[in-house]
mmCIF file of N, CA and C in Angstrom:
data_model
loop_
_atom_site.group_PDB
_atom_site.id
_atom_site.type_symbol
_atom_site.label_atom_id
_atom_site.label_comp_id
_atom_site.label_asym_id
_atom_site.label_seq_id
_atom_site.Cartn_x
_atom_site.Cartn_y
_atom_site.Cartn_z
ATOM 1 N N MET Y 25 -53.250 51.826 12.028
ATOM 2 C CA MET Y 25 -52.777 52.990 12.473
ATOM 3 C C MET Y 25 -51.953 53.107 12.899
ATOM 4 N N VAL Y 26 -51.278 53.967 13.314
ATOM 5 C CA VAL Y 26 -49.644 54.723 13.577
ATOM 6 C C VAL Y 26 -49.610 55.888 14.797
ATOM 7 N N ARG Y 27 -49.649 55.280 16.703
ATOM 8 C CA ARG Y 27 -49.597 56.799 16.818
ATOM 9 C C ARG Y 27 -48.807 57.492 17.198
ATOM 10 N N LEU Y 28 -48.146 58.610 16.130
ATOM 11 C CA LEU Y 28 -46.965 59.072 16.721
ATOM 12 C C LEU Y 28 -46.618 60.422 18.242
ATOM 13 N N GLY Y 29 -45.432 59.971 18.736
ATOM 14 C CA GLY Y 29 -45.068 61.138 19.502
ATOM 15 C C GLY Y 29 -43.712 61.760 19.583
ATOM 16 N N GLN Y 30 -43.479 63.119 19.586
ATOM 17 C CA GLN Y 30 -42.689 63.622 19.197
ATOM 18 C C GLN Y 30 -42.020 64.848 20.070
ATOM 19 N N VAL Y 31 -40.771 65.052 20.479
ATOM 20 C CA VAL Y 31 -40.865 66.434 21.240
ATOM 21 C C VAL Y 31 -39.993 67.444 20.392
ATOM 22 N N MET Y 32 -40.034 68.740 20.368
ATOM 23 C CA MET Y 32 -39.271 69.721 19.674
ATOM 24 C C MET Y 32 -38.929 71.084 20.659
ATOM 25 N N TYR Y 33 -38.432 71.584 20.420
ATOM 26 C CA TYR Y 33 -37.557 72.155 20.984
ATOM 27 C C TYR Y 33 -37.899 74.446 20.775
ATOM 28 N N LEU Y 34 -38.751 74.756 21.786
ATOM 29 C CA LEU Y 34 -38.958 76.147 21.436
ATOM 30 C C LEU Y 34 -37.845 77.472 21.661
ATOM 31 N N HIS Y 35 -37.749 78.192 21.556
ATOM 32 C CA HIS Y 35 -36.980 80.245 21.937
ATOM 33 C C HIS Y 35 -37.972 79.676 22.957
ATOM 34 N N LYS Y 36 -37.434 80.097 24.078
ATOM 35 C CA LYS Y 36 -38.218 80.829 25.524
ATOM 36 C C LYS Y 36 -39.058 82.098 25.001
ATOM 37 N N ASP Y 37 -38.562 82.780 24.272
ATOM 38 C CA ASP Y 37 -39.654 84.932 23.863
ATOM 39 C C ASP Y 37 -40.372 84.357 22.143
ATOM 40 N N ALA Y 38 -40.236 82.517 21.859
ATOM 41 C CA ALA Y 38 -41.292 82.794 20.645
ATOM 42 C C ALA Y 38 -42.761 82.226 21.507
ATOM 43 N N TYR Y 39 -42.787 81.340 22.147
ATOM 44 C CA TYR Y 39 -43.936 81.438 21.950
ATOM 45 C C TYR Y 39 -45.931 81.222 21.879
ATOM 46 N N GLU Y 40 -45.646 82.378 21.694
ATOM 47 C CA GLU Y 40 -46.842 83.409 21.064
ATOM 48 C C GLU Y 40 -46.808 83.368 19.545
ATOM 49 N N GLU Y 41 -46.145 83.530 19.063
ATOM 50 C CA GLU Y 41 -45.160 83.772 17.662
ATOM 51 C C GLU Y 41 -45.538 82.542 17.302
ATOM 52 N N TYR Y 42 -45.219 81.193 17.778
ATOM 53 C CA TYR Y 42 -45.425 80.022 17.489
ATOM 54 C C TYR Y 42 -46.777 79.310 17.627
ATOM 55 N N GLN Y 43 -47.515 79.926 18.229
ATOM 56 C CA GLN Y 43 -49.337 79.656 18.967
ATOM 57 C C GLN Y 43 -50.048 80.145 17.466
ATOM 58 N N LYS Y 44 -49.596 81.843 17.475
ATOM 59 C CA LYS Y 44 -49.422 82.403 16.982
ATOM 60 C C LYS Y 44 -49.849 81.923 14.641
ATOM 61 N N ARG Y 45 -48.639 81.245 14.643
ATOM 62 C CA ARG Y 45 -48.226 80.526 13.152
ATOM 63 C C ARG Y 45 -48.542 79.653 13.036
ATOM 64 N N HIS Y 46 -49.765 78.848 14.135
ATOM 65 C CA HIS Y 46 -49.570 77.282 13.820
ATOM 66 C C HIS Y 46 -51.407 77.868 13.921
ATOM 67 N N ALA Y 47 -52.164 78.492 14.792
ATOM 68 C CA ALA Y 47 -53.347 79.062 14.851
ATOM 69 C C ALA Y 47 -54.045 79.353 13.056
ATOM 70 N N ALA Y 48 -52.489 80.114 11.984
ATOM 71 C CA ALA Y 48 -53.307 80.183 11.273
ATOM 72 C C ALA Y 48 -52.094 79.557 9.789
ATOM 73 N N LEU Y 49 -51.757 78.298 10.232
ATOM 74 C CA LEU Y 49 -51.159 77.608 9.437
ATOM 75 C C LEU Y 49 -51.726 78.223 8.052
ATOM 76 N N TRP Y 50 -50.993 77.190 7.014
ATOM 77 C CA TRP Y 50 -51.300 77.904 5.240
ATOM 78 C C TRP Y 50 -51.975 76.577 4.547
ATOM 79 N N PRO Y 51 -52.898 76.771 4.294
ATOM 80 C CA PRO Y 51 -53.889 76.166 4.029
ATOM 81 C C PRO Y 51 -53.291 74.963 2.509
ATOM 82 N N GLU Y 52 -51.830 75.392 1.913
ATOM 83 C CA GLU Y 52 -51.268 74.233 1.633
ATOM 84 C C GLU Y 52 -50.386 72.812 2.497
ATOM 85 N N MET Y 53 -50.176 73.577 3.378
ATOM 86 C CA MET Y 53 -49.640 72.566 4.621
ATOM 87 C C MET Y 53 -50.393 72.255 4.865
ATOM 88 N N LYS Y 54 -51.623 72.847 5.762
ATOM 89 C CA LYS Y 54 -53.342 71.429 6.476
ATOM 90 C C LYS Y 54 -52.564 70.339 5.047
ATOM 91 N N LEU Y 55 -53.489 70.700 3.670
ATOM 92 C CA LEU Y 55 -53.227 69.897 2.489
ATOM 93 C C LEU Y 55 -52.661 68.785 1.980
ATOM 94 N N ALA Y 56 -51.309 69.114 2.844
ATOM 95 C CA ALA Y 56 -50.486 67.835 2.438
ATOM 96 C C ALA Y 56 -50.414 67.511 3.625
ATOM 97 N N LEU Y 57 -50.377 67.282 5.295
ATOM 98 C CA LEU Y 57 -50.389 67.232 6.457
ATOM 99 C C LEU Y 57 -51.698 66.047 5.722
ATOM 100 N N ARG Y 58 -52.031 66.563 5.457
ATOM 101 C CA ARG Y 58 -53.964 65.384 5.414
ATOM 102 C C ARG Y 58 -53.314 64.523 3.971
ATOM 103 N N GLU Y 59 -52.502 64.541 3.495
ATOM 104 C CA GLU Y 59 -52.098 63.581 1.742
ATOM 105 C C GLU Y 59 -51.400 63.091 1.994
ATOM 106 N N TYR Y 60 -50.129 63.130 3.156
ATOM 107 C CA TYR Y 60 -49.329 62.264 3.479
ATOM 108 C C TYR Y 60 -49.670 61.167 5.092
ATOM 109 N N GLY Y 61 -50.605 61.642 5.394
ATOM 110 C CA GLY Y 61 -51.598 60.615 6.692
ATOM 111 C C GLY Y 61 -52.411 61.216 7.050
ATOM 112 N N ALA Y 62 -51.353 62.409 7.933
ATOM 113 C CA ALA Y 62 -51.640 62.801 9.666
ATOM 114 C C ALA Y 62 -52.764 62.657 9.751
ATOM 115 N N SER Y 63 -53.655 62.707 11.007
ATOM 116 C CA SER Y 63 -54.941 63.058 11.429
ATOM 117 C C SER Y 63 -54.624 62.988 12.751
ATOM 118 N N ASN Y 64 -55.582 63.684 13.478
ATOM 119 C CA ASN Y 64 -55.479 63.958 15.014
ATOM 120 C C ASN Y 64 -54.189 64.417 15.056
ATOM 121 N N TYR Y 65 -54.208 65.345 14.754
ATOM 122 C CA TYR Y 65 -52.593 65.575 15.072
ATOM 123 C C TYR Y 65 -52.323 67.099 15.517
ATOM 124 N N SER Y 66 -52.095 66.957 17.294
ATOM 125 C CA SER Y 66 -52.308 68.148 18.097
ATOM 126 C C SER Y 66 -50.525 68.062 18.360
ATOM 127 N N ILE Y 67 -50.087 70.095 18.696
ATOM 128 C CA ILE Y 67 -49.374 70.219 19.243
ATOM 129 C C ILE Y 67 -49.226 70.844 21.097
ATOM 130 N N PHE Y 68 -48.881 70.532 22.231
ATOM 131 C CA PHE Y 68 -48.734 70.593 23.434
ATOM 132 C C PHE Y 68 -47.189 71.158 23.789
ATOM 133 N N LEU Y 69 -47.184 72.815 24.474
ATOM 134 C CA LEU Y 69 -45.965 73.585 24.762
ATOM 135 C C LEU Y 69 -45.814 73.299 26.251
ATOM 136 N N ASN Y 70 -45.238 72.636 26.468
ATOM 137 C CA ASN Y 70 -44.871 73.243 28.437
ATOM 138 C C ASN Y 70 -43.807 74.499 28.451
ATOM 139 N N LYS Y 71 -44.635 74.865 29.440
ATOM 140 C CA LYS Y 71 -44.017 77.183 28.943
ATOM 141 C C LYS Y 71 -43.392 76.884 30.246
ATOM 142 N N LYS Y 72 -42.372 76.093 30.570
ATOM 143 C CA LYS Y 72 -41.636 75.935 32.200
ATOM 144 C C LYS Y 72 -40.325 75.574 31.297
ATOM 145 N N THR Y 73 -39.852 74.812 30.305
ATOM 146 C CA THR Y 73 -39.055 74.491 28.956
ATOM 147 C C THR Y 73 -38.890 74.727 27.836
ATOM 148 N N GLY Y 74 -39.869 74.852 27.210
ATOM 149 C CA GLY Y 74 -40.040 75.310 26.292
ATOM 150 C C GLY Y 74 -39.876 73.918 25.196
ATOM 151 N N GLN Y 75 -40.377 72.748 25.643
ATOM 152 C CA GLN Y 75 -40.662 71.263 25.217
ATOM 153 C C GLN Y 75 -42.042 71.541 24.571
ATOM 154 N N THR Y 76 -42.031 71.067 23.347
ATOM 155 C CA THR Y 76 -43.344 70.480 22.808
ATOM 156 C C THR Y 76 -43.621 69.628 22.924
ATOM 157 N N PHE Y 77 -44.068 68.757 22.912
ATOM 158 C CA PHE Y 77 -44.864 67.197 22.232
ATOM 159 C C PHE Y 77 -45.988 67.033 21.478
ATOM 160 N N ALA Y 78 -45.704 66.366 20.275
ATOM 161 C CA ALA Y 78 -46.692 66.982 19.066
ATOM 162 C C ALA Y 78 -47.724 65.310 18.910
ATOM 163 N N TYR Y 79 -48.405 65.089 18.742
ATOM 164 C CA TYR Y 79 -48.977 63.518 19.052
ATOM 165 C C TYR Y 79 -49.807 63.823 17.103
ATOM 166 N N LEU Y 80 -49.457 63.312 16.369
ATOM 167 C CA LEU Y 80 -50.459 62.409 14.970
ATOM 168 C C LEU Y 80 -50.651 60.910 15.038
ATOM 169 N N GLU Y 81 -51.540 60.263 13.954
ATOM 170 C CA GLU Y 81 -51.762 59.504 13.724
ATOM 171 C C GLU Y 81 -51.452 59.210 12.532
ATOM 172 N N VAL Y 82 -50.682 58.431 11.468
ATOM 173 C CA VAL Y 82 -50.575 58.155 10.641
ATOM 174 C C VAL Y 82 -51.226 56.934 9.126
ATOM 175 N N PRO Y 83 -51.114 56.244 9.474
ATOM 176 C CA PRO Y 83 -51.616 55.213 8.481
ATOM 177 C C PRO Y 83 -50.433 54.100 7.578
ATOM 178 N N SER Y 84 -49.251 55.112 7.654
ATOM 179 C CA SER Y 84 -47.685 54.851 7.480
ATOM 180 C C SER Y 84 -47.092 55.671 7.961
ATOM 181 N N VAL Y 85 -46.111 55.151 8.352
ATOM 182 C CA VAL Y 85 -44.723 56.041 8.823
ATOM 183 C C VAL Y 85 -44.502 56.469 7.696
ATOM 184 N N GLU Y 86 -43.938 55.181 6.497
ATOM 185 C CA GLU Y 86 -43.206 56.269 5.700
ATOM 186 C C GLU Y 86 -43.809 56.413 4.535
ATOM 187 N N THR Y 87 -45.246 56.882 3.913
ATOM 188 C CA THR Y 87 -45.882 57.237 3.785
ATOM 189 C C THR Y 87 -45.952 58.663 3.733
ATOM 190 N N TYR Y 88 -45.742 59.163 5.019
ATOM 191 C CA TYR Y 88 -45.640 60.303 5.957
ATOM 192 C C TYR Y 88 -44.315 60.873 6.264
ATOM 193 N N ASN Y 89 -43.570 60.193 6.477
ATOM 194 C CA ASN Y 89 -41.990 61.222 6.529
ATOM 195 C C ASN Y 89 -41.298 61.363 5.035
ATOM 196 N N ARG Y 90 -42.836 61.251 3.829
ATOM 197 C CA ARG Y 90 -41.905 61.276 2.471
ATOM 198 C C ARG Y 90 -43.041 63.510 2.687
ATOM 199 N N ILE Y 91 -43.003 63.302 3.473
ATOM 200 C CA ILE Y 91 -43.909 65.252 3.326
ATOM 201 C C ILE Y 91 -42.652 66.005 3.229
ATOM 202 N N ALA Y 92 -41.222 65.428 3.856
ATOM 203 C CA ALA Y 92 -40.304 66.261 4.302
ATOM 204 C C ALA Y 92 -39.477 65.954 2.934
ATOM 205 N N ASP Y 93 -39.611 65.582 1.941
ATOM 206 C CA ASP Y 93 -39.300 66.574 0.590
ATOM 207 C C ASP Y 93 -39.732 67.324 -0.173
ATOM 208 N N THR Y 94 -40.573 67.498 0.001
ATOM 209 C CA THR Y 94 -42.208 68.588 -0.216
ATOM 210 C C THR Y 94 -41.427 69.989 0.008
ATOM 211 N N ASP Y 95 -41.843 71.211 -1.340
ATOM 212 C CA ASP Y 95 -41.752 72.304 -1.346
ATOM 213 C C ASP Y 95 -42.106 72.954 0.013
ATOM 214 N N ILE Y 96 -43.465 72.397 0.087
ATOM 215 C CA ILE Y 96 -44.217 73.312 1.350
ATOM 216 C C ILE Y 96 -44.334 73.008 2.325
ATOM 217 N N CYS Y 97 -43.574 71.958 2.953
ATOM 218 C CA CYS Y 97 -43.079 70.982 4.133
ATOM 219 C C CYS Y 97 -41.643 72.234 4.467
ATOM 220 N N LYS Y 98 -40.519 72.314 3.117
ATOM 221 C CA LYS Y 98 -39.702 72.640 3.433
ATOM 222 C C LYS Y 98 -39.710 74.254 3.916
ATOM 223 N N LYS Y 99 -40.329 75.237 3.202
ATOM 224 C CA LYS Y 99 -40.721 76.780 3.276
ATOM 225 C C LYS Y 99 -41.634 76.737 4.439
ATOM 226 N N TRP Y 100 -42.265 75.709 5.193
ATOM 227 C CA TRP Y 100 -43.231 75.613 6.912
ATOM 228 C C TRP Y 100 -41.330 75.748 6.960
ATOM 229 N N TRP Y 101 -40.968 74.602 7.237
ATOM 230 C CA TRP Y 101 -39.564 74.682 8.483
ATOM 231 C C TRP Y 101 -38.957 76.645 8.218
ATOM 232 N N LYS Y 102 -38.091 76.995 7.340
ATOM 233 C CA LYS Y 102 -37.578 77.690 6.692
ATOM 234 C C LYS Y 102 -38.688 78.902 7.892
ATOM 235 N N TYR Y 103 -39.698 79.016 7.692
ATOM 236 C CA TYR Y 103 -40.674 79.998 8.921
ATOM 237 C C TYR Y 103 -40.598 79.754 9.580
ATOM 238 N N MET Y 104 -40.319 78.539 10.332
ATOM 239 C CA MET Y 104 -40.295 78.814 11.876
ATOM 240 C C MET Y 104 -39.160 77.759 12.031
ATOM 241 N N GLU Y 105 -38.030 78.169 11.667
ATOM 242 C CA GLU Y 105 -36.800 78.003 11.783
ATOM 243 C C GLU Y 105 -35.859 78.812 13.209
ATOM 244 N N PRO Y 106 -37.210 80.579 13.261
ATOM 245 C CA PRO Y 106 -36.472 81.264 13.793
ATOM 246 C C PRO Y 106 -36.473 81.292 15.027
ATOM 247 N N LEU Y 107 -38.082 80.679 15.379
ATOM 248 C CA LEU Y 107 -38.235 79.960 16.983
ATOM 249 C C LEU Y 107 -38.142 78.737 17.113
ATOM 250 N N MET Y 108 -37.685 77.939 17.353
ATOM 251 C CA MET Y 108 -37.458 76.676 17.291
ATOM 252 C C MET Y 108 -35.954 75.448 17.526
ATOM 253 N N ASP Y 109 -35.002 75.263 17.998
ATOM 254 C CA ASP Y 109 -33.646 74.031 17.694
ATOM 255 C C ASP Y 109 -33.886 73.322 16.753
ATOM 256 N N THR Y 110 -32.954 74.193 15.246
ATOM 257 C CA THR Y 110 -33.604 73.341 14.152
ATOM 258 C C THR Y 110 -32.145 72.235 13.675
ATOM 259 N N ASN Y 111 -32.327 71.850 12.663
ATOM 260 C CA ASN Y 111 -31.322 71.081 11.949
ATOM 261 C C ASN Y 111 -30.147 72.053 10.618
ATOM 262 N N PRO Y 112 -29.602 71.183 9.856
ATOM 263 C CA PRO Y 112 -29.308 72.497 8.885
ATOM 264 C C PRO Y 112 -30.465 72.320 8.082
ATOM 265 N N ASP Y 113 -30.976 71.593 7.581
ATOM 266 C CA ASP Y 113 -31.740 71.994 6.419
ATOM 267 C C ASP Y 113 -33.264 72.668 7.025
ATOM 268 N N ASN Y 114 -33.329 73.003 8.562
ATOM 269 C CA ASN Y 114 -34.362 74.061 8.900
ATOM 270 C C ASN Y 114 -35.494 72.629 9.392
ATOM 271 N N SER Y 115 -35.164 72.167 9.524
ATOM 272 C CA SER Y 115 -36.528 70.900 9.997
ATOM 273 C C SER Y 115 -35.822 71.506 11.508
ATOM 274 N N PRO Y 116 -37.132 71.055 12.090
ATOM 275 C CA PRO Y 116 -36.875 71.360 13.180
ATOM 276 C C PRO Y 116 -36.249 69.988 14.202
ATOM 277 N N VAL Y 117 -35.082 69.804 15.401
ATOM 278 C CA VAL Y 117 -34.907 69.021 15.866
ATOM 279 C C VAL Y 117 -35.684 68.541 16.616
ATOM 280 N N THR Y 118 -35.488 66.741 16.877
ATOM 281 C CA THR Y 118 -36.714 66.265 17.117
ATOM 282 C C THR Y 118 -36.522 65.017 17.921
ATOM 283 N N THR Y 119 -37.284 64.499 19.138
ATOM 284 C CA THR Y 119 -36.805 63.507 19.943
ATOM 285 C C THR Y 119 -37.796 62.631 19.349
ATOM 286 N N ASP Y 120 -38.249 61.589 18.982
ATOM 287 C CA ASP Y 120 -39.221 61.079 18.429
ATOM 288 C C ASP Y 120 -39.174 60.285 20.071
ATOM 289 N N LEU Y 121 -39.873 59.284 20.627
ATOM 290 C CA LEU Y 121 -40.683 58.970 21.924
ATOM 291 C C LEU Y 121 -41.544 57.514 21.159
ATOM 292 N N LYS Y 122 -41.079 56.593 22.348
ATOM 293 C CA LYS Y 122 -41.760 55.306 22.092
ATOM 294 C C LYS Y 122 -43.168 54.856 22.579
ATOM 295 N N GLU Y 123 -44.024 54.648 22.472
ATOM 296 C CA GLU Y 123 -45.225 54.465 22.628
ATOM 297 C C GLU Y 123 -45.355 53.560 23.742
ATOM 298 N N VAL Y 124 -45.443 53.248 25.105
ATOM 299 C CA VAL Y 124 -45.187 52.464 26.280
ATOM 300 C C VAL Y 124 -46.633 52.187 26.600
ATOM 301 N N PHE Y 125 -47.865 52.675 26.602
ATOM 302 C CA PHE Y 125 -49.195 53.028 27.143
ATOM 303 C C PHE Y 125 -50.141 53.240 25.996
ATOM 304 N N HIS Y 126 -51.327 52.702 26.024
ATOM 305 C CA HIS Y 126 -52.241 53.532 24.985
ATOM 306 C C HIS Y 126 -53.633 52.167 25.883
ATOM 307 N N LEU Y 127 -54.914 53.412 25.349
ATOM 308 C CA LEU Y 127 -55.707 52.948 26.005
ATOM 309 C C LEU Y 127 -57.059 53.742 25.301
ATOM 310 N N ASP Y 128 -57.520 52.455 25.064
ATOM 311 C CA ASP Y 128 -58.379 52.535 23.678
ATOM 312 C C ASP Y 128 -60.299 53.434 24.721
#
């Protein structure tokens, strides 16, 4: 299992809406995440900076990354675009983090 960590960047007036939308995550998006290998997925918010920290585990990074090509993922990105910093394709601007320590 590969552990992934990323930072994303919310607009400061969007914290509540971001949390609301994730609390009502579309069933099709949940299914896609699972189909592409995501498990143990959590997102944390730093309210002072607007940064989120996403943590998830996947069996294969290559398989998981293919979720970006799905219609449901692209629809989710478009839905979330007004709330966060995004790229031209509506995907979130992310900073991938390198794991430097893990304790089982």
